[in-house]
Every structure is written in structure tokens, then in C-alpha cells.
XYZ file of N, CA, C and O in Angstrom:
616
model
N -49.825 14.584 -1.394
C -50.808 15.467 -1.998
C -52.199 14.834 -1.933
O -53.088 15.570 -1.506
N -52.523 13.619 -2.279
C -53.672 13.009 -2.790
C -53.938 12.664 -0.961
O -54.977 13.001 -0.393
N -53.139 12.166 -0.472
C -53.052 12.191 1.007
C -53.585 12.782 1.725
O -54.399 12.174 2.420
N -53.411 14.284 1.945
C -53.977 15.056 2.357
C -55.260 15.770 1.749
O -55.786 16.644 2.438
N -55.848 15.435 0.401
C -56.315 15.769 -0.100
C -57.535 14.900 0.680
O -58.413 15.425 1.365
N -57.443 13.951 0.511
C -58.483 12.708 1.572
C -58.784 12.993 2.887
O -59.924 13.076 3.345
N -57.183 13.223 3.821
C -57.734 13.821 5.241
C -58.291 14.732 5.117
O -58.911 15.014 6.143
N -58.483 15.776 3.916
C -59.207 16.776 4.509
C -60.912 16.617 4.208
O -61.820 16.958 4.966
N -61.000 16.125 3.147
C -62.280 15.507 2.732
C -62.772 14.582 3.887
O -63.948 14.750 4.213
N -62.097 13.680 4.524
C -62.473 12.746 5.752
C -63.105 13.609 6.640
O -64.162 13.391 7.233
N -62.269 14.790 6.712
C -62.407 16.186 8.123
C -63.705 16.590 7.610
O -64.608 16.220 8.360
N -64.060 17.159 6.691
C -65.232 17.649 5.895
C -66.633 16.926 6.359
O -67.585 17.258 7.065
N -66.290 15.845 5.646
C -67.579 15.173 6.094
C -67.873 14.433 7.711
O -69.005 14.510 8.189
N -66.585 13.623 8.582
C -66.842 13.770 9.762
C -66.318 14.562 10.248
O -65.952 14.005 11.282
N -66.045 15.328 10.282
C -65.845 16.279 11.219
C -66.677 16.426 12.112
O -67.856 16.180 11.856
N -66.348 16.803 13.214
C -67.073 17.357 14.900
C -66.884 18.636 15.187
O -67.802 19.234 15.748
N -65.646 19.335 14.864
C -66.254 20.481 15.599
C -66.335 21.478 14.653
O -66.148 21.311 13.448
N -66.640 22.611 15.248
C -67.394 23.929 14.813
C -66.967 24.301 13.170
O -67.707 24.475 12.202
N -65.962 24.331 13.242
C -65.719 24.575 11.462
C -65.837 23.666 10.363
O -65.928 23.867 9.152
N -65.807 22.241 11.301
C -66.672 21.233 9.681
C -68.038 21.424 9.876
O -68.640 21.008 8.886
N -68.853 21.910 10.797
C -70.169 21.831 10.974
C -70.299 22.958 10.106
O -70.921 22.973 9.044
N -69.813 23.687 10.512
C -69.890 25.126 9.445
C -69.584 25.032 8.037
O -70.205 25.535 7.100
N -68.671 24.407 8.019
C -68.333 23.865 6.391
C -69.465 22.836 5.773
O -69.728 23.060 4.592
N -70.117 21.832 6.338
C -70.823 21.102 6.217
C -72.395 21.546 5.695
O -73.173 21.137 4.834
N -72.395 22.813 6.909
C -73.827 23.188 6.455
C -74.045 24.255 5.484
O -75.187 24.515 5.105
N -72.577 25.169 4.868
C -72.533 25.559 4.037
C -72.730 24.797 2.766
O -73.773 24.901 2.120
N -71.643 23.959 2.370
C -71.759 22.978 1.333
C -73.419 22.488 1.337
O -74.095 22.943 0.414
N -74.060 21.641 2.266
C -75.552 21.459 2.268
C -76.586 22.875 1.568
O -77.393 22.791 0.642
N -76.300 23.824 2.188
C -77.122 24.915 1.483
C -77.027 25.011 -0.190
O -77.977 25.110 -0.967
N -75.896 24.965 -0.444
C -75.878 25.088 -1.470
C -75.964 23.581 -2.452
O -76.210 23.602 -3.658
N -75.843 22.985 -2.078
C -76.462 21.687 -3.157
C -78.081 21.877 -2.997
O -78.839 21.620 -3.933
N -78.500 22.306 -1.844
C -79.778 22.905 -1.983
C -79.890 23.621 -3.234
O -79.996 23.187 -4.382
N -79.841 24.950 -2.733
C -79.548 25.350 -3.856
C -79.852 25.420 -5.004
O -80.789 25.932 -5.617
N -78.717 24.689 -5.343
C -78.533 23.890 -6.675
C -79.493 23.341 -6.907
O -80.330 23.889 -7.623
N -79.661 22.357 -6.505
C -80.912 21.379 -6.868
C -82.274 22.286 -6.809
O -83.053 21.672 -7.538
N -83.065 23.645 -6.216
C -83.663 23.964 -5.937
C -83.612 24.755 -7.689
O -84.575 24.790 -8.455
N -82.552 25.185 -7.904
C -82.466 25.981 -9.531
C -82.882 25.007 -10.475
O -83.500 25.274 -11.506
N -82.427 23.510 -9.992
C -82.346 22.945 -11.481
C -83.817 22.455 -11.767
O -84.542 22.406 -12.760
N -83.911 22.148 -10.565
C -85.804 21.683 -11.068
C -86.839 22.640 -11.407
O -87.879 22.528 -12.056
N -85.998 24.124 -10.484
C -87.299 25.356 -11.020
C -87.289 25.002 -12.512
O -88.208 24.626 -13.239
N -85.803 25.261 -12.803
C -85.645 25.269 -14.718
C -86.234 24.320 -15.490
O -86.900 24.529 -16.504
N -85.947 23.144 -14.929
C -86.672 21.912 -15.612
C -88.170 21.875 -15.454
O -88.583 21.035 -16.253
N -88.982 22.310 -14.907
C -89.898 22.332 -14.167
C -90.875 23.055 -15.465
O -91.727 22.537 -16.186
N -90.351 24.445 -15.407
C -90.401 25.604 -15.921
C -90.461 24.952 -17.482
O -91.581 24.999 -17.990
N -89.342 24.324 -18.335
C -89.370 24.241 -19.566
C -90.198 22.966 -19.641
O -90.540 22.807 -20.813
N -90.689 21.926 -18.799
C -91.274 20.991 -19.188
C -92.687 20.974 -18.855
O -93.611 20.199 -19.099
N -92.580 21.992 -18.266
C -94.355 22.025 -17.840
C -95.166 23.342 -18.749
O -96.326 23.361 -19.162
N -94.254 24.236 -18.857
C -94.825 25.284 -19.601
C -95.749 26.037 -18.472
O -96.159 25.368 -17.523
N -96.013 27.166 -18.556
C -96.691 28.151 -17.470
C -98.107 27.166 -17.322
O -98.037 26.559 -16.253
N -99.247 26.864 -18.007
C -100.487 26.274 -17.997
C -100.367 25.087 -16.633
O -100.995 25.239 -15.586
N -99.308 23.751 -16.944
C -98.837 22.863 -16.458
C -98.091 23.307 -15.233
O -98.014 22.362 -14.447
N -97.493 24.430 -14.765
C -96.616 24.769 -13.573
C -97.657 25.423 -12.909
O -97.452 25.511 -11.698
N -98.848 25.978 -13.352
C -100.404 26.390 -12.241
C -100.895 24.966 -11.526
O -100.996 24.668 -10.336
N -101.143 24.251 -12.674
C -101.455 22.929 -12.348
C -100.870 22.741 -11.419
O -101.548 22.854 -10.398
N -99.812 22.476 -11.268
C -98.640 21.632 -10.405
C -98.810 22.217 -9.107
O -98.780 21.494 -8.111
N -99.076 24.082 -8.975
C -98.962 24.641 -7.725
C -99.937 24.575 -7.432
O -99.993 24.883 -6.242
N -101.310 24.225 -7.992
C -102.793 23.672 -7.454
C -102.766 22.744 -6.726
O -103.372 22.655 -5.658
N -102.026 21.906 -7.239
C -101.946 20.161 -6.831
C -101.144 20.421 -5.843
O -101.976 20.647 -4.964
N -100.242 20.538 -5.405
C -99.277 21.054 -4.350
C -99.602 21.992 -3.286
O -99.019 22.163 -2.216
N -100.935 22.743 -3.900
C -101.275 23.486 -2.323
C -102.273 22.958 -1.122
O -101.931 22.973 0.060
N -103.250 22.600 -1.477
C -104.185 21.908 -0.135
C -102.859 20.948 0.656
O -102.355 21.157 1.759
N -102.472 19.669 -0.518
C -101.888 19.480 0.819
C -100.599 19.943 1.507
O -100.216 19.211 2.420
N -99.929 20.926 1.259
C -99.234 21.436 2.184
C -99.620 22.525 3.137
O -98.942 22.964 4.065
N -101.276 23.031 2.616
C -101.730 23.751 3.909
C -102.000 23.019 4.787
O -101.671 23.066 5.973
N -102.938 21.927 3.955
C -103.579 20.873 5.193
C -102.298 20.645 6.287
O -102.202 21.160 7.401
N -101.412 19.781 5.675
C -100.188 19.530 6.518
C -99.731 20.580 7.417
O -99.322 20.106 8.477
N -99.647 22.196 7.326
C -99.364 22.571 8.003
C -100.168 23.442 8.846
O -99.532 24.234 9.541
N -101.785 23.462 8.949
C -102.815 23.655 9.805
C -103.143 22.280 10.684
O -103.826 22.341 11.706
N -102.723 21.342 10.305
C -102.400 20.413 11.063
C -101.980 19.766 12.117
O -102.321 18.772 12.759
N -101.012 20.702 12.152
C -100.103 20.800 13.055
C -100.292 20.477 14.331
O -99.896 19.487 14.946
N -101.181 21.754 14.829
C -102.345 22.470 15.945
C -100.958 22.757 16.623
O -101.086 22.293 17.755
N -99.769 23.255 16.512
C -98.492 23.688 17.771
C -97.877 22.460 18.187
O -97.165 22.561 19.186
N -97.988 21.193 17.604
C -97.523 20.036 18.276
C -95.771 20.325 18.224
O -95.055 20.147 19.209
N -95.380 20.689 17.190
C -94.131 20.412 16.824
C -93.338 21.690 18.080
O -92.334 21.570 18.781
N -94.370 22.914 17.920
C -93.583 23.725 19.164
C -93.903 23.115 20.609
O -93.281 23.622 21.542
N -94.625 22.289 20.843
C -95.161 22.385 22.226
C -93.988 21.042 22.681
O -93.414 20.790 23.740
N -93.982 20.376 21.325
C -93.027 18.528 21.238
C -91.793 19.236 21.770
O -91.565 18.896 22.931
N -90.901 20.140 21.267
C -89.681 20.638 21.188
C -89.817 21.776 22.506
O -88.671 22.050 22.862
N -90.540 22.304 23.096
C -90.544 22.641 24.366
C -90.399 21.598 25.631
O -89.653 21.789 26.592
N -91.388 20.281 25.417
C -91.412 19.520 26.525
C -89.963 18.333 26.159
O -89.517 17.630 27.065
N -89.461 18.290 24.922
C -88.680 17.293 24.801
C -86.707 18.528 25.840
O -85.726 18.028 26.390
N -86.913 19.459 25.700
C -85.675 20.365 26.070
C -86.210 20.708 27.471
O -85.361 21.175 28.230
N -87.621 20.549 28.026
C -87.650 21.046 29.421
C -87.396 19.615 30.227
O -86.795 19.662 31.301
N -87.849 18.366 29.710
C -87.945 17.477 30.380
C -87.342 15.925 29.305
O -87.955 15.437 28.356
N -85.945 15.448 29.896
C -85.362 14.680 29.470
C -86.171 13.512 29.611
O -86.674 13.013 28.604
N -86.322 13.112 30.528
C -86.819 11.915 30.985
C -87.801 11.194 30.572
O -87.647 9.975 30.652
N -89.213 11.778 29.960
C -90.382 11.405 29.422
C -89.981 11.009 27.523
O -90.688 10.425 26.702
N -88.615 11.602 27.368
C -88.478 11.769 25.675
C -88.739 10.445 25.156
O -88.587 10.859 24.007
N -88.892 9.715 25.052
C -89.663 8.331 24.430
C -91.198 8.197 24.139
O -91.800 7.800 23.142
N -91.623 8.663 25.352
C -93.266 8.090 25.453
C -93.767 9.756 24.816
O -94.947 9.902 24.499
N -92.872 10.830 24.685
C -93.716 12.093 24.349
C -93.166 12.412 22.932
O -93.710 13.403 22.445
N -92.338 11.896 22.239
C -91.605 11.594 20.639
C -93.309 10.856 20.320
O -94.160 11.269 19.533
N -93.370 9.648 21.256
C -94.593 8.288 20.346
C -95.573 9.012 20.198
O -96.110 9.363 19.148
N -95.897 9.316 21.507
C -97.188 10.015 21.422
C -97.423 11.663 20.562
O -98.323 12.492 20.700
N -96.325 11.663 19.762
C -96.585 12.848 19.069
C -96.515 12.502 17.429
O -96.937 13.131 16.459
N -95.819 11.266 17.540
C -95.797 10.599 16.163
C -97.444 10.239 15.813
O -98.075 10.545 14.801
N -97.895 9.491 16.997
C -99.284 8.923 16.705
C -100.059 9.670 16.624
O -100.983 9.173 15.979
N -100.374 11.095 17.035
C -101.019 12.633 16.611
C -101.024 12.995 15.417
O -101.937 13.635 14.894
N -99.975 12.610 14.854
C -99.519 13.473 13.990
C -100.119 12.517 12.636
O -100.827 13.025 11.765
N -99.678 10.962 12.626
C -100.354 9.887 12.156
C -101.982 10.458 11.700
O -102.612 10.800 10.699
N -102.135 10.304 13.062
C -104.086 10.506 13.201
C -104.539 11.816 11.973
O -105.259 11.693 10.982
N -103.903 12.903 12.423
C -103.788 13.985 12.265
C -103.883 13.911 10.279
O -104.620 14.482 9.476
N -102.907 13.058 10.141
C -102.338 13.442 8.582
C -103.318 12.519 8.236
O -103.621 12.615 7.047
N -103.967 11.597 8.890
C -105.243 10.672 7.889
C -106.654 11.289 7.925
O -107.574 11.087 7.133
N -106.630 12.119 9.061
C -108.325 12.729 8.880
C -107.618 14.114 7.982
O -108.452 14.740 7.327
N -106.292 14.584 7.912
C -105.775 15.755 6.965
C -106.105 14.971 5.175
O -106.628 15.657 4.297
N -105.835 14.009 5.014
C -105.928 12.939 3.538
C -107.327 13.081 3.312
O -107.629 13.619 2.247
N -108.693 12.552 4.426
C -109.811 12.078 3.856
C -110.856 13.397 4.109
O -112.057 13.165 3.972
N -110.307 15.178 4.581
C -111.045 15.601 4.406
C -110.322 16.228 2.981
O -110.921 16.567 1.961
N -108.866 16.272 3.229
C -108.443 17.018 1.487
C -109.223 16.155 0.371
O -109.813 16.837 -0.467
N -109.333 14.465 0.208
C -109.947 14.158 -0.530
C -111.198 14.739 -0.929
O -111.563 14.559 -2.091
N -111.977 15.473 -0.068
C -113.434 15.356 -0.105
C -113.810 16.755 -0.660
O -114.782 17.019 -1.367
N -112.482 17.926 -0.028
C -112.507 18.805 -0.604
C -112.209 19.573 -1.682
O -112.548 20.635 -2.203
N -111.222 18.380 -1.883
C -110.508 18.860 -3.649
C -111.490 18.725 -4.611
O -110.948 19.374 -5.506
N -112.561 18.347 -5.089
C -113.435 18.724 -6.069
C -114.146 19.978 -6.149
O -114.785 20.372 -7.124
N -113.934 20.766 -4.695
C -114.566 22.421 -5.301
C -113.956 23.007 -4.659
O -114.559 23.863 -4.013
N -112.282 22.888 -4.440
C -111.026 23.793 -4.239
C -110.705 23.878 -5.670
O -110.348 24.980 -6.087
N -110.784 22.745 -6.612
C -110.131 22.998 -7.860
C -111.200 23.088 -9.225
O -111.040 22.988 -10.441
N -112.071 23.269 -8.553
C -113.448 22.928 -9.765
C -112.956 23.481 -11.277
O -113.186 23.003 -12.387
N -112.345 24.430 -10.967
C -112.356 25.237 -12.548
C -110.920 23.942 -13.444
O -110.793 23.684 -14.641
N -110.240 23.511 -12.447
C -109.235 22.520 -13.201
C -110.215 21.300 -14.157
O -111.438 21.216 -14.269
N -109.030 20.383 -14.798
C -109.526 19.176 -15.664
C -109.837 18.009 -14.020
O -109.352 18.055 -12.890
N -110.619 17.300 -14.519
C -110.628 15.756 -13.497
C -109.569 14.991 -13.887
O -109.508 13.830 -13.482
N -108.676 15.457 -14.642
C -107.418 14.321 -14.183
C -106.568 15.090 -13.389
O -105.649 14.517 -12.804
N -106.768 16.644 -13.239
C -105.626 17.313 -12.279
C -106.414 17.260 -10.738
O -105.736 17.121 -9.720
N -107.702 17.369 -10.688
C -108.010 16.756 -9.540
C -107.907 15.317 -8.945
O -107.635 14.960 -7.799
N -108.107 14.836 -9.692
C -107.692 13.192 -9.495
C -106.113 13.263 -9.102
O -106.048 12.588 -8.075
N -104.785 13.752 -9.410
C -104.042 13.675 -9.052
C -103.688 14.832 -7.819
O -102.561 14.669 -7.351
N -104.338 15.782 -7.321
C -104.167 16.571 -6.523
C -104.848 15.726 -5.208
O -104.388 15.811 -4.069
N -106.185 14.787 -5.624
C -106.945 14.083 -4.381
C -105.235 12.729 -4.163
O -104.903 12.334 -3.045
N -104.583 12.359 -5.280
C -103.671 11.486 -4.978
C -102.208 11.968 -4.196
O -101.410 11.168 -3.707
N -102.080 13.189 -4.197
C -101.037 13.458 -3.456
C -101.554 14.395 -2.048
O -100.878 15.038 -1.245
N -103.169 14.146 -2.142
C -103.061 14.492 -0.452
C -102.546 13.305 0.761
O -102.772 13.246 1.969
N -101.826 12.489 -0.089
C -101.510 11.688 0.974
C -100.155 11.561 1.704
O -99.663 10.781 2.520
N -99.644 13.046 0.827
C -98.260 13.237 1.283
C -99.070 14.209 2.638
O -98.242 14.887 3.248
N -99.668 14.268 2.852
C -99.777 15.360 4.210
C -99.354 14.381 5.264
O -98.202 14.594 5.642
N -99.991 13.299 5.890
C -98.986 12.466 7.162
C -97.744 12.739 7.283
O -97.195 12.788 8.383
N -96.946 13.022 5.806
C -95.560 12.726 5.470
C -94.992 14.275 6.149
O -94.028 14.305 6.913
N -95.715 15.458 5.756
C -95.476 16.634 6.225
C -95.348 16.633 7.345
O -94.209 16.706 7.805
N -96.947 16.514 8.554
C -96.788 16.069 9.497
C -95.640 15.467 10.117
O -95.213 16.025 11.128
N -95.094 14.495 9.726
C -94.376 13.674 10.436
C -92.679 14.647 10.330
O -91.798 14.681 11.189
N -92.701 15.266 9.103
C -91.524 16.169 8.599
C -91.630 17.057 10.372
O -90.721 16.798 11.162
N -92.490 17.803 10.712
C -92.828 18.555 11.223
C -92.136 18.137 12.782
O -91.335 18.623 13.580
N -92.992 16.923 12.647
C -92.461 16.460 14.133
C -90.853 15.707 14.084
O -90.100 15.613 15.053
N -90.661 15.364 13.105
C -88.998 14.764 13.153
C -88.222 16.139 13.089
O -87.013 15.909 13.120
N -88.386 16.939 13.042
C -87.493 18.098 12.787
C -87.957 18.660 13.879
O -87.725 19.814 13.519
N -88.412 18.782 14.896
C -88.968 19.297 16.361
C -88.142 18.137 17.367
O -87.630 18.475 18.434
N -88.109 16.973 16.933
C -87.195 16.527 17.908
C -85.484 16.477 18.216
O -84.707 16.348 19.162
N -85.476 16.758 16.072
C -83.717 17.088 15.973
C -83.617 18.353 16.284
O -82.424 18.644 16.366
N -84.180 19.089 16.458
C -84.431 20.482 17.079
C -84.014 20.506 18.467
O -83.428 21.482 18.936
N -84.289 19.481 19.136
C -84.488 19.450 20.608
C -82.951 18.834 20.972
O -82.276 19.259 21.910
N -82.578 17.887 20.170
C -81.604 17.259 20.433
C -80.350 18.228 20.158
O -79.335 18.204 20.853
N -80.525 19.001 19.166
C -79.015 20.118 19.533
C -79.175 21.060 20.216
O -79.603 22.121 19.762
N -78.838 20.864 21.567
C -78.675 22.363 22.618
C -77.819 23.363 22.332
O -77.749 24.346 23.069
């Protein structure tokens, strides 16, 4: 019992073909999910509506920045990485280091602009909205790592 209870859990998580992948990415959605409910809720009762504006203030430049950023790299990366095997090293780097560049002039113009994107906020919610434009590289880079695992499943 407990036996098989393991092989199948073993099957679950490595599994290879088509129905643990399917099982796999079901289960994944939904711990999504999950986790996606529990923080709305927590979110929601610990921030109170005033504090959850805040939060989506602070949270928006840089995920536009990050994703005007872009300029098509991630479609153009995942076109040339599936048309052409051979270059995939030097055209992965050279899209990492774009994207690098990209997310630091994305940081030091969000810095410059967050004082009259958020004017009507307090200066400590701008002060922390200028501190998390530095997750934009991080987007960026989201952008392009998921354009190359993109490429890699035919």
C-alpha cells in the first residue's frame, strides 16, 4: 500500500511523459492558485483598502517600466533561439546583457520619475516605490528566461 503509494508520487513528480506533465502542471496551477488567494486575503485584511492603493502604486511603474522594456527582445530571442540552434549561447548572452542594460536605465529613469507619477502619495510611499524600481532588471530578465524555456520545448 504505502509502496505504491510512493511509486506513484515518484511517477508524479518525475515523471516524463505526457500524463505526469499533465498532472504536474495541473497540481502547479493550482498551488498557484492557492497561494495567489491567500495573499489576496492577507493582503486585503492587513493592508486595509488605503494601504492596498498604496501597494498597487508602488507596484505599477515598475512593472510597466519592465515591460515597455522589453522593446520585442523576448519575441525576437525565442524566434532566433527555435530558427537557429547553433548561435544559442552567444544570442541567450547577448540578450541577457540587453536586458541588464535595459533594466538599469529602466531603475534610474523610474527613480527620477516616481516623484510626479505619485505626487499626491506620502514620501515614504514614494521612497519605497523609487526602492522597488529595482525589481525591473529582475522582470526583464523574467522575460528573457522564460523566452528561452519557451524555445527549449518544441
Amino acid at each position: 500500500m504505502i509502496a505504491s503509494l510512493v511509486g506513484r508520487t515518484k511517477w508524479l513528480i518525475g515523471g516524463r511523459s505526457s500524463a505526469a506533465a499533465v498532472v504536474q502542471t495541473t497540481v502547479m496551477q493550482i498551488v498557484t492558485l492557492v497561494a495567489n488567494l491567500a495573499t489576496g486575503i492577507l493582503t486585503a485584511r492587513l493592508l486595509a483598502p488605503a494601504g492596498r492603493g498604496e501597494l498597487a502604486a508602488i507596484n505599477l511603474v515598475p512593472s510597466l517600466m519592465g515591460y515597455l522594456l522589453t522593446f520585442g527582445i523576448p519575441g525576437a530571442l525565442l524566434f532566433h533561439l527555435r530558427r537557429n540552434k547553433n548561435g544559442t549561447p552567444a544570442t541567450i548572452g547577448a540578450a541577457l546583457v540587453v536586458a541588464c542594460v535595459l533594466g538599469s536605465v529602466g531603475v534610474a529613469v523610474g527613480y527620477v520619475i516616481m516623484p510626479n507619477v505619485l505626487r499626491r502619495y506620502s514620501p515614504h510611499v514614494i521612497q519605497m516605490a523609487q526602492l522597488f524600481m529595482l525589481t525591473t532588471p529582475l522582470s526583464l530578465l523574467m522575460y528573457v528566461c522564460s523566452s528561452v524555456f519557451e524555445s527549449a520545448g518544441d
